[in-house]
Short mmCIF file of C-alpha atoms in Angstrom, two decimals:
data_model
loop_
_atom_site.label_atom_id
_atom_site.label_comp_id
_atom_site.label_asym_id
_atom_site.label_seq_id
_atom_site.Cartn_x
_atom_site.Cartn_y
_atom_site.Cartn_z
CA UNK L 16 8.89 -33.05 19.01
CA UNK L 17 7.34 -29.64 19.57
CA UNK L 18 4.41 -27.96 18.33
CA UNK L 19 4.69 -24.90 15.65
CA UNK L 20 3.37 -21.90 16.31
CA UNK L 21 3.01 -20.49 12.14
CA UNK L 22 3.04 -16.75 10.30
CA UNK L 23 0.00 -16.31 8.47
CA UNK L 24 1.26 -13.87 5.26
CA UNK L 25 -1.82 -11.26 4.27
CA UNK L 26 -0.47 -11.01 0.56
CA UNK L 27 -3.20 -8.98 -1.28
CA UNK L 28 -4.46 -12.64 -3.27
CA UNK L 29 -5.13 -14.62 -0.48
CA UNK L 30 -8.53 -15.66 0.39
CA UNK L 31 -9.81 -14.29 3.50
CA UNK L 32 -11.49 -17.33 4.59
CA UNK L 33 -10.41 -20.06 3.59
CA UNK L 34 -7.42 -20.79 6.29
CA UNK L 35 -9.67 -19.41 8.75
CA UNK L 36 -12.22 -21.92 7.85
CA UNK L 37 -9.64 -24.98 8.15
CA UNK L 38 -8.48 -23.30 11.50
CA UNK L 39 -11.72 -23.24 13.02
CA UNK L 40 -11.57 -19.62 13.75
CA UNK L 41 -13.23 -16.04 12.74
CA UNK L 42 -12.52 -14.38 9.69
CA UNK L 43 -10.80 -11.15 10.31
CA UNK L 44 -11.50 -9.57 6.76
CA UNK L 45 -8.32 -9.33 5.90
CA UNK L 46 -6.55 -11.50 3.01
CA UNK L 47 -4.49 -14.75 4.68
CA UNK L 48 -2.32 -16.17 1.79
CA UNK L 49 0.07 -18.51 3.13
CA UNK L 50 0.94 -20.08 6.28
CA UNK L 51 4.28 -20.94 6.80
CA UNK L 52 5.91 -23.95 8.41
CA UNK L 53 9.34 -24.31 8.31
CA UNK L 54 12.55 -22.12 9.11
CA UNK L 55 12.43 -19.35 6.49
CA UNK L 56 14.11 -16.58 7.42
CA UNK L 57 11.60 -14.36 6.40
CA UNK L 58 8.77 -15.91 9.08
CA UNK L 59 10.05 -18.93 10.89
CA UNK L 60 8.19 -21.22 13.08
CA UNK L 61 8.42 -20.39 16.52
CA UNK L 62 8.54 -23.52 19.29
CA UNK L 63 8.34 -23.29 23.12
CA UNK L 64 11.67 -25.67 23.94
CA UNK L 65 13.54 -24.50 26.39
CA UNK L 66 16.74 -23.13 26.07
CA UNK L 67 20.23 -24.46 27.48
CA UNK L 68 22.22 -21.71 28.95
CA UNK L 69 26.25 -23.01 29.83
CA UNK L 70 27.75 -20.99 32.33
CA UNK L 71 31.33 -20.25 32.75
CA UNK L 72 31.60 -22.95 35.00
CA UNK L 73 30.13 -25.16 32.05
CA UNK L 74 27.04 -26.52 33.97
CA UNK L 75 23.94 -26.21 31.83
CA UNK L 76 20.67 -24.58 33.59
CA UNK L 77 17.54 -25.83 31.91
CA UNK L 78 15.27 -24.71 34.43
CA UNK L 79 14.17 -21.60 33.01
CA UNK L 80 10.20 -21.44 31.43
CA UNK L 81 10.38 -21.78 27.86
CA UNK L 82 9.42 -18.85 25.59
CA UNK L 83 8.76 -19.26 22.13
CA UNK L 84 12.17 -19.26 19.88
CA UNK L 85 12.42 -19.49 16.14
CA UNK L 86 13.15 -22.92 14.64
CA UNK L 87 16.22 -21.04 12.98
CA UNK L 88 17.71 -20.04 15.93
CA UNK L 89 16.96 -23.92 17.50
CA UNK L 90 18.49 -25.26 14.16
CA UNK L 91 21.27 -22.90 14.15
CA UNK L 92 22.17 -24.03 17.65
CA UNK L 93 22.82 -27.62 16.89
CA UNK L 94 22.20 -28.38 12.53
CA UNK L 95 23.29 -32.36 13.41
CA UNK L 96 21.36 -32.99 15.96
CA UNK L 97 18.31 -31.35 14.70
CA UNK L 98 18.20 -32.23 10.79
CA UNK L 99 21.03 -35.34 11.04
CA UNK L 100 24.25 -35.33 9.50
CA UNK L 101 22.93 -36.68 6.37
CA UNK L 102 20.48 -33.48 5.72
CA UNK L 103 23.40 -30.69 6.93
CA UNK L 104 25.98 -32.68 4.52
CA UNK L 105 23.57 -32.63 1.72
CA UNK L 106 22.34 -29.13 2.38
CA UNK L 107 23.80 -27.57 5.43
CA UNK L 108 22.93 -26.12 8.81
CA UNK L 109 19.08 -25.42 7.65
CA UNK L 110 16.07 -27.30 7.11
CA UNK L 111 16.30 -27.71 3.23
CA UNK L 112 12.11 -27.37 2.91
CA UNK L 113 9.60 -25.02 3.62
CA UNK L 114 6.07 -26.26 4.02
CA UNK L 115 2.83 -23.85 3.55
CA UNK L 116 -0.81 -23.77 3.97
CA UNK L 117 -1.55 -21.39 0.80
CA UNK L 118 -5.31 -19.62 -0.18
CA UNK L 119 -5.87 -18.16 -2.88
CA UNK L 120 -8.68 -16.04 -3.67
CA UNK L 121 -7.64 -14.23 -6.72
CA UNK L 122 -4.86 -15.06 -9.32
CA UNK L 123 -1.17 -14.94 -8.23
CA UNK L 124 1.65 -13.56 -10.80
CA UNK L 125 2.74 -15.77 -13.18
CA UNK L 126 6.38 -16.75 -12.09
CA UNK L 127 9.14 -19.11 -12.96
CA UNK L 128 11.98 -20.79 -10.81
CA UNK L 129 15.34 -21.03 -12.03
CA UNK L 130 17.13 -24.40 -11.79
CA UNK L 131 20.44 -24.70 -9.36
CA UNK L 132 22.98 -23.82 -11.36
CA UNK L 133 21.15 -20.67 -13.02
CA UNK L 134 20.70 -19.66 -9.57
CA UNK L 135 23.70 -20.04 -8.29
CA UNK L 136 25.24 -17.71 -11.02
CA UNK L 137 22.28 -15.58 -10.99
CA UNK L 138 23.22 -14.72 -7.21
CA UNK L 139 26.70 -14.34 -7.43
CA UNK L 140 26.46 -11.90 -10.46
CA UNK L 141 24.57 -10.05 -8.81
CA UNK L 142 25.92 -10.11 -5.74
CA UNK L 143 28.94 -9.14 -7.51
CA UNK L 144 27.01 -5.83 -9.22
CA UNK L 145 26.66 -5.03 -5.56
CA UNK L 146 22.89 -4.58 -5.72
CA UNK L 147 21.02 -4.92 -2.66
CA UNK L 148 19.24 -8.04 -1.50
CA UNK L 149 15.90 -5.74 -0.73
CA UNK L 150 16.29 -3.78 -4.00
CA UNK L 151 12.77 -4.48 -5.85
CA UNK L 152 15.09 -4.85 -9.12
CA UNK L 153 16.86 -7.96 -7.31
CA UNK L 154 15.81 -11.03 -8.93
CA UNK L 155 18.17 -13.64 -7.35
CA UNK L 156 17.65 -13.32 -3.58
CA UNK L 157 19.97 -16.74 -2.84
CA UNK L 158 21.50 -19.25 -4.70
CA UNK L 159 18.77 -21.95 -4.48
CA UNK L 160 16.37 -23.20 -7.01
CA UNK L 161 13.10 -23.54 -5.84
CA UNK L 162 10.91 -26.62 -7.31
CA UNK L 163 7.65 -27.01 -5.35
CA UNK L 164 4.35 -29.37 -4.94
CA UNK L 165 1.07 -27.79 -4.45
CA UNK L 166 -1.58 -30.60 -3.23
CA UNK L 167 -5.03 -29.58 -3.31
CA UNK L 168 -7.47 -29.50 -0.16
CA UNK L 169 -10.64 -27.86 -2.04
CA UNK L 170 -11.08 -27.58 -5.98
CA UNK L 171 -7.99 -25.92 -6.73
CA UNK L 172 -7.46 -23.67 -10.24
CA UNK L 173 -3.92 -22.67 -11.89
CA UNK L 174 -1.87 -22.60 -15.36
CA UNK L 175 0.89 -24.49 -15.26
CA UNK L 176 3.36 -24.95 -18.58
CA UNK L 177 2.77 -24.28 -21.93
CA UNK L 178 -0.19 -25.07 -24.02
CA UNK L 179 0.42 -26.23 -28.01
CA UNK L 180 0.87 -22.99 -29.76
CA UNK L 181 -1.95 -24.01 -32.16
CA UNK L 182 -4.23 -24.12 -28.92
CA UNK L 183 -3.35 -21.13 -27.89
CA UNK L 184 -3.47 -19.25 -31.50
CA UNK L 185 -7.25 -21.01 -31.28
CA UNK L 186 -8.44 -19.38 -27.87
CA UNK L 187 -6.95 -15.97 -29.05
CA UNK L 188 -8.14 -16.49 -32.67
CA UNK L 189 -11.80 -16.84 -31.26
CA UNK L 190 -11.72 -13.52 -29.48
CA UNK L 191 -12.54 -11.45 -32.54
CA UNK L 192 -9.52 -9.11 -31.55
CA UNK L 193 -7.84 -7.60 -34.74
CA UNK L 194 -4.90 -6.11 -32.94
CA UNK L 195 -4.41 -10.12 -31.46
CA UNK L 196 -3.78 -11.32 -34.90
CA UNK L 197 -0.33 -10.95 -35.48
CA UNK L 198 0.45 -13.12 -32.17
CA UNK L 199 -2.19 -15.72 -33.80
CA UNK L 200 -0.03 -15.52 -37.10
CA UNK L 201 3.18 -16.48 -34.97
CA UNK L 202 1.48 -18.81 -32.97
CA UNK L 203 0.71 -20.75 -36.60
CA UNK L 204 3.67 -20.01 -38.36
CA UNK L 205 6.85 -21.30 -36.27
CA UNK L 206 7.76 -24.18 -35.26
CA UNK L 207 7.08 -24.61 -31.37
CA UNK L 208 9.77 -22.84 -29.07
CA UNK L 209 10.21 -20.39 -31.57
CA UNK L 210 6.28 -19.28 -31.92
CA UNK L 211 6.31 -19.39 -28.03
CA UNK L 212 9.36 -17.45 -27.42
CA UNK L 213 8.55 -14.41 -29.99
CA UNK L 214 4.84 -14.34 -28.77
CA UNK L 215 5.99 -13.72 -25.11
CA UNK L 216 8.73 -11.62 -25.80
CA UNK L 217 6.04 -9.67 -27.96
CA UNK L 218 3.75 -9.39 -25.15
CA UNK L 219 6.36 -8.75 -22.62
CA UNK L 220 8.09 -6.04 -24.23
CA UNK L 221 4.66 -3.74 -25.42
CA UNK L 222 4.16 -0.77 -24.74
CA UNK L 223 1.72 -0.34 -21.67
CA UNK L 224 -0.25 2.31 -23.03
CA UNK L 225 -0.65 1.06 -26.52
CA UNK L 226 -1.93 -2.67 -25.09
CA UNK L 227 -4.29 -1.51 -22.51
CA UNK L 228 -7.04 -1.42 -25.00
CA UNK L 229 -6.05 -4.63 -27.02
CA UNK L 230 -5.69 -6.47 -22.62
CA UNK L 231 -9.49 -4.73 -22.52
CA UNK L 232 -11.15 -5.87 -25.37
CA UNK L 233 -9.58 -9.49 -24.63
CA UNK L 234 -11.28 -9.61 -21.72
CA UNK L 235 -14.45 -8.49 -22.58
CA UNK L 236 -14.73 -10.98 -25.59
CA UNK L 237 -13.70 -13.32 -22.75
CA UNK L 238 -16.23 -12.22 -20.65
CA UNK L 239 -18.65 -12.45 -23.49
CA UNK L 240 -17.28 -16.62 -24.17
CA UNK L 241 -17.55 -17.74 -21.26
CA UNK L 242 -16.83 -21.77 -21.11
CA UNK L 243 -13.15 -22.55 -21.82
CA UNK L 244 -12.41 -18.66 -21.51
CA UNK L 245 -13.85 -17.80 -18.17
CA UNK L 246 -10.71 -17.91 -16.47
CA UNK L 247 -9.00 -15.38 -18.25
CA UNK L 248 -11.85 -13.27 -17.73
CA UNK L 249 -11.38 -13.43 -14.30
CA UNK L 250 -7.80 -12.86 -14.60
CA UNK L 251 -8.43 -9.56 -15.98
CA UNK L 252 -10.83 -8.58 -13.70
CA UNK L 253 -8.24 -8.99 -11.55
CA UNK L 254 -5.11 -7.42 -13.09
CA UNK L 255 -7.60 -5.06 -15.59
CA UNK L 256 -4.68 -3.58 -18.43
CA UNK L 257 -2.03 -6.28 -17.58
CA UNK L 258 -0.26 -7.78 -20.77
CA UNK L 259 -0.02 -10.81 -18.25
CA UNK L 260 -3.93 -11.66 -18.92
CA UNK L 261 -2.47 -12.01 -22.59
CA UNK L 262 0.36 -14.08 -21.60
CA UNK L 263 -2.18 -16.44 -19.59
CA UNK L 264 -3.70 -17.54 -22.61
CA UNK L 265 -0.32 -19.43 -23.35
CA UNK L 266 -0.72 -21.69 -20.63
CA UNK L 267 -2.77 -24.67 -19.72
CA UNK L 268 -5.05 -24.65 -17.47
CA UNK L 269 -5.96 -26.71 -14.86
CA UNK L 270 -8.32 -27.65 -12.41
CA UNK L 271 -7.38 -30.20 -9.28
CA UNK L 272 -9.55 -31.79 -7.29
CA UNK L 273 -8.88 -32.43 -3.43
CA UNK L 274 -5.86 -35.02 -3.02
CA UNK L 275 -4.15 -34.20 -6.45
CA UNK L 276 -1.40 -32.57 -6.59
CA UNK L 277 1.25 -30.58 -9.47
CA UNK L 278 5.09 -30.42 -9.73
CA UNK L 279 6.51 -27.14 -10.86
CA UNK L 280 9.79 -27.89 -11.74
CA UNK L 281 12.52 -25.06 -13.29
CA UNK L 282 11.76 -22.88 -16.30
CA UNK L 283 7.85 -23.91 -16.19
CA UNK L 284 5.64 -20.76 -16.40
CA UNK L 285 2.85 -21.13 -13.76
CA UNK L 286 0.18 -19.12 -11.33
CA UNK L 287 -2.27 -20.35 -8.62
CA UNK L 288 -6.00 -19.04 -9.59
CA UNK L 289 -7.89 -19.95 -6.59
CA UNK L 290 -8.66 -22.82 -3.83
CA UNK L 291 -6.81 -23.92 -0.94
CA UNK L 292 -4.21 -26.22 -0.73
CA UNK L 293 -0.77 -27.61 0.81
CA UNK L 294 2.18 -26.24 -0.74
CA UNK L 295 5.99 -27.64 -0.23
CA UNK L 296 9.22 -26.17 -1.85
CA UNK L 297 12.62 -25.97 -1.58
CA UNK L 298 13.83 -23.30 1.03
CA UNK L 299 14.35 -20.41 -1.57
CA UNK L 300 12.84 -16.49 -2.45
CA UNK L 301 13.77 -17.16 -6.43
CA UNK L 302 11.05 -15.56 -8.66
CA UNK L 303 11.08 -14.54 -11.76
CA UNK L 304 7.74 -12.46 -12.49
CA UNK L 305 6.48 -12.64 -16.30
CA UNK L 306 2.84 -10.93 -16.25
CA UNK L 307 0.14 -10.19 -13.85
CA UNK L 308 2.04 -8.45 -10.95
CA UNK L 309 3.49 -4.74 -10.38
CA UNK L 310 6.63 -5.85 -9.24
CA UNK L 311 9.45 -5.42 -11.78
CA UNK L 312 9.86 -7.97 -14.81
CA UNK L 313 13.35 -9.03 -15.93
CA UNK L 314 12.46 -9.50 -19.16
CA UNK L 315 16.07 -10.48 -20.68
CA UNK L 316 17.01 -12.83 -17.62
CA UNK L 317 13.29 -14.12 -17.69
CA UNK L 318 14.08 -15.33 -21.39
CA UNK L 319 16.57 -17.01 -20.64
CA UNK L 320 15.41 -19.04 -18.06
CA UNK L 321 11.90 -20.25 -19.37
CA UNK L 322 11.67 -23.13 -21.01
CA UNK L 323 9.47 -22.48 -24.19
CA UNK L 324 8.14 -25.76 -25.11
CA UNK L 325 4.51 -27.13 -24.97
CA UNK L 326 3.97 -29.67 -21.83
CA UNK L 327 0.70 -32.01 -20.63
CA UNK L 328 0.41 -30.45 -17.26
CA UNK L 329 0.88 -33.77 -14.99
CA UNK L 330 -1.31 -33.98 -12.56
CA UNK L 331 0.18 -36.40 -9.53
CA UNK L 332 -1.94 -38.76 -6.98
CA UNK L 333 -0.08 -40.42 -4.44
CA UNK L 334 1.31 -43.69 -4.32
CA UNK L 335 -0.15 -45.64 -1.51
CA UNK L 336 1.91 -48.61 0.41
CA UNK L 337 1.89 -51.30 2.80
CA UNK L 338 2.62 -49.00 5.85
CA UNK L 339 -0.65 -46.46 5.13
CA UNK L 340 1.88 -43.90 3.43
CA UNK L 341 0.34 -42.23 0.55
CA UNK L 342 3.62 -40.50 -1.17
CA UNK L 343 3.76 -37.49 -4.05
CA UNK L 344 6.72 -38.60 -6.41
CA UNK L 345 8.78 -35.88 -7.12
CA UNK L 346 12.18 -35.65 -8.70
CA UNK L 347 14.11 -33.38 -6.06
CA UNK L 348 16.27 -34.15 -3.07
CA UNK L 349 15.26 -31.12 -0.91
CA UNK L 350 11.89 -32.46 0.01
CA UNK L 351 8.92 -35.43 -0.06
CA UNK L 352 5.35 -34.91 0.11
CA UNK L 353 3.18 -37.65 1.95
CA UNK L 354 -0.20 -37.86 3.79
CA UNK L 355 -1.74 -40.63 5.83
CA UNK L 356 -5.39 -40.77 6.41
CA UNK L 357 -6.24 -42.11 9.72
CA UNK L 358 -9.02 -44.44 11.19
CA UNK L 359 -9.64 -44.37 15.21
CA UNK L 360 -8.86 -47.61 16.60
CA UNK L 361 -6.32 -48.55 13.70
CA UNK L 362 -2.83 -49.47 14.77
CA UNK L 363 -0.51 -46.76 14.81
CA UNK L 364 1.24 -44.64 12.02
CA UNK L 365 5.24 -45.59 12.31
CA UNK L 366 6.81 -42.02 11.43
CA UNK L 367 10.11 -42.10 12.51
CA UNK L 368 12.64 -40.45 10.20
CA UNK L 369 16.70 -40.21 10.13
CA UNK L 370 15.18 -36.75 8.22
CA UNK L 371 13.28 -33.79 9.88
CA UNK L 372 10.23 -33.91 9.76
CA UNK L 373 6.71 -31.30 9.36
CA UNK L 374 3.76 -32.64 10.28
CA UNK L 375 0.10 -31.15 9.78
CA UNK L 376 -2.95 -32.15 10.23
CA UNK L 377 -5.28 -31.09 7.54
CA UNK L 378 -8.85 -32.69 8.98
CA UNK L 379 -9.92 -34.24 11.86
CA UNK L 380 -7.91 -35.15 14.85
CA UNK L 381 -5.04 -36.72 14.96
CA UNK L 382 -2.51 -37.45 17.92
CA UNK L 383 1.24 -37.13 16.92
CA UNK L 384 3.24 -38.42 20.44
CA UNK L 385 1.83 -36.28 23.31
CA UNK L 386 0.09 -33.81 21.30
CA UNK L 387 -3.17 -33.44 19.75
CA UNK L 388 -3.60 -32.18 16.23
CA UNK L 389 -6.99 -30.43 15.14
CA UNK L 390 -6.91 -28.81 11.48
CA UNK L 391 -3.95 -26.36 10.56
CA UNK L 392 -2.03 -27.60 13.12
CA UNK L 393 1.85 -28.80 12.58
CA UNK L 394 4.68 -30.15 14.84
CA UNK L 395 8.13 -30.63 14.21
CA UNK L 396 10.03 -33.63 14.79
CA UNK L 397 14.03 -33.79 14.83
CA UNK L 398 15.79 -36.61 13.00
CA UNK L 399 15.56 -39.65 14.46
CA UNK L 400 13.34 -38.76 16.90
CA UNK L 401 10.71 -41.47 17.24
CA UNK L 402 7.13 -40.68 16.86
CA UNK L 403 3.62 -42.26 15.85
CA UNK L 404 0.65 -40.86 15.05
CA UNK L 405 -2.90 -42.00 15.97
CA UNK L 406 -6.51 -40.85 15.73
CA UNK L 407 -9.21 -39.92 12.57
CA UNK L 408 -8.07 -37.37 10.35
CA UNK L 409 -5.75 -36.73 7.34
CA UNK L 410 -2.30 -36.21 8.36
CA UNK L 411 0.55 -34.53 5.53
CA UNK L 412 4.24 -35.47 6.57
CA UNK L 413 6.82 -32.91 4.74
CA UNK L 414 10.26 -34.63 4.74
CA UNK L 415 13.39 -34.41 3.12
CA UNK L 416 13.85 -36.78 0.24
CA UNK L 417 16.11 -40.08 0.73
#
C-alpha cells in the first residue's frame, strides 16, 4: 500500500476553494479543478516505493531512499503483480480507472463520450489521416470510451441528457425571443429525435455573429425569469455570446445533494455547473465538445455520436450491505464506485481486493493499514494486497468492476 501524492489541474472553471477547503489548506487564488488519482499519463500519482535495481550479477539492491516515482512507471514495471492478471487480461498493463476530486466553480463545456467501438474507429481513422495527437482539431486522443460517475460532496449542479422537446420548446417559448421561435416551432413539430437533432444542428451550425444578439437577449430574459431559468443565466454570464447557453436549454437539469451520485454513459450530452464532488471514469481523454467552450467543435462527428432522445436524468444512491459497503451501480467493467462511513471503535472495514484499489478519504480520519487518512487524502493498494480500514470518517474505495 502506499500513499498518493496527487496533481491538482488549475483549469479556468474550477473553484478556487473548494479543494482547498476539503484539504485543510490556504487558498492560493488560483482556480483548482480536478485532482487526480490514478495513472493518467497526463498527471499520474506519484508514490515513494523504492525501486529494485538488478545488477549484472542479478542481485537486487533495495537499499537505496525512495524518491517519489509515478504509479505508471511502478505499473509499467510489473502490470500482474500490481493490477492482477485478471485486470491486465481484461484491460492490459494499466490501471483501467482514473479517480478525481473535481470543483467546479463555473460551468464546464458541454461534452459527450463516445462508446468503445466508436472510439476505437474514431482513433484509428484518425490515426490513419496522420493528424497529431496534440493537434486542437484531434477529437479521438485513444481508443477508449470514457463512461464516468460523479458523486456529490456539497450541493452539486449539472445538465445531464435530454429534456422532452416540448419542455424545452416551453423554457425557450417563455423568453419572449422572436428570433428563438423557429427552434420552438421544431421543438413542437417533430417527433422526438428528429426535433432534437435539427434544433442542435441549428444551433451548432449558426453563424457566430448573427446569434450573438439572439445568445444575449436569451440571457437577459433569463436573467429577468429567474426561478427555473436561473441557471442558464448564469451560464451565459459565463460563456456571454456562446450558442452553447442555447444548447443548455435542451438539457435537464439537475441538482444533487451530498451522497448522490449520476452515470454519464455514451452519447449523453452533459456539463458540471458547480459544487464539489468525487468523480471516477474510465482511463480515457475522449471529448467531444458541443457548446460552451473555445476549443474546436466537430460538429459532423459530434452528430453522429449523440444520442438524441429525451431521458429522466437518474440520479443513483448507493446500495448499502452487510459488510458496511455502500456501492454506486454502474453498468461498466472498467470501474466501481463505493464509500464506507466509519464509526471509531467499530470493527474493522475488510477491503481486500483481487482488483487495485484507490482509496480516499473524503471527511474525518480514517486509518487505512499503517497510514492515516485526513480529508483529500488517497492510497493505493495492489491486488490482493490485504488491507482494513479503521477510524471516523467517510472513506470512497475506487475499484475495478468484478
Amino acid at each position: 500500500m502506499d500513499r498518493l501524492s496527487n496533481t491538482v489541474r488549475p483549469y479556468a472553471w474550477g473553484s478556487t476553494t473548494a479543494i482547498p477547503a476539503l484539504l485543510g489548506t490556504a487558498p492560493t487564488g488560483e482556480p483548482q479543478a480536478e485532482m487526480w488519482m490514478g495513472a493518467h499519463p497526463g498527471a499520474p500519482s506519484r508514490i515513494a516505493r523504492p525501486k529494485s535495481a538488478t545488477d549484472t550479477k542479478g542481485t537486487t539492491d533495495t537499499t537505496a531512499t525512495p524518491a517519489e516515482r509515478p504509479l505508471t512507471d511502478v505499473i509499467a514495471a510489473d502490470p500482474e503483480g500490481e493490477l492482477g492478471a485478471a485486470t491486465v487480461a481484461r484491460f492490459g498493463p494499466r490501471l483501467p480507472f482514473l479517480l478525481k476530486l473535481l470543483a467546479a466553480g463555473s460551468p464546464l463545456s458541454l461534452q459527450v463520450h463516445p462508446d468503445l467501438d466508436q472510439a476505437r474507429k474514431g482513433y484509428a481513422d484518425e490515426e490513419a489521416r496522420g493528424i497529431p495527437i496534440d493537434a486542437p482539431h484531434r477529437t479521438y486522443k485513444d481508443a477508449n470510451h470514457k463512461p464516468e460517475l460523479i458523486c456529490a460532496l456539497t450541493p452539486f449542479d449539472g445538465l445531464c441528457g435530454f429534456r422532452r422537446p416540448t419542455e424545452a420548446a416551453d423554457a425557450m417559448e417563455a423568453l419572449g425571443v422572436d428570433s428563438l421561435k423557429p427552434y420552438v416551432d421544431l421543438l413542437r413539430a417533430h417527433p422526438e429525435e428528429a426535433a432534437l437533432r435539427e434544433v442542435l444542428t441549428a444551433i451548432l451550425g449558426a453563424d457566430l455573429a448573427e446569434m450573438a444578439d439572439t445568445v444575449a437577449e436569451a440571457a437577459a430574459a433569463c436573467e429577468r425569469l429567474g426561478g427555473a431559468h436561473a441557471p442558464y443565466a448564469r451560464i451565459a454570464h459565463n460563456y456571454p455570446g456562446d450558442p452553447g447557453v442555447l444548447a443548455a436549454m435542451l438539457l435537464n437539469y439537475v441538482q444533487l445533494q451530498p451522497g448522490e451520485a449520476l452515470f454519464l454513459g455514451a452519447g449523453v450530452p452533459h456539463a458540471y455547473l458547480d459544487g464539489l464532488g468525487v468523480e471516477i471514469m474510465a482511463n480515457s481523454d475522449n471529448v467531444l465538445r458541443c457548446g460552451l467552450t473555445p476549443k474546436h467543435i466537430d460538429v459532423p462527428e459530434l452528430l453522429r455520436i449523440v444520442r438524441f432522445e429525451a431521458t429522466e436524468p437518474g440520479v443513483l444512491r448507493p446500495e448499502a450491505s452487510p459488510s458496511g459497503e455502500e456501492r454506486y451501480e454502474t453498468p461498466v467493467d472498467e470501474f466501481a464506485l463505493s464509500r464506507y462511513t466509519l464509526a471509531s471503535g467499530a470493527a474493522p472495514a475488510e477491503l481486500t481486493a483481487s482488483t487495485p484499489q484507490i482509496l480516499l478519504c473524503t471527511a474525518g480520519t480514517v486509518r487505512v493499514g499503517e497510514l492515516d487518512l485526513t480529508p483529500g487524502q488517497s492510497v493505493y493498494v495492489p491486488a490482493a494486497e490485504a488491507v482494513e480500514a479503521t477510524g471516523s470518517g467517510t472513506l470512497f474505495r475506487a475499484t475495478v468492476a468484478a
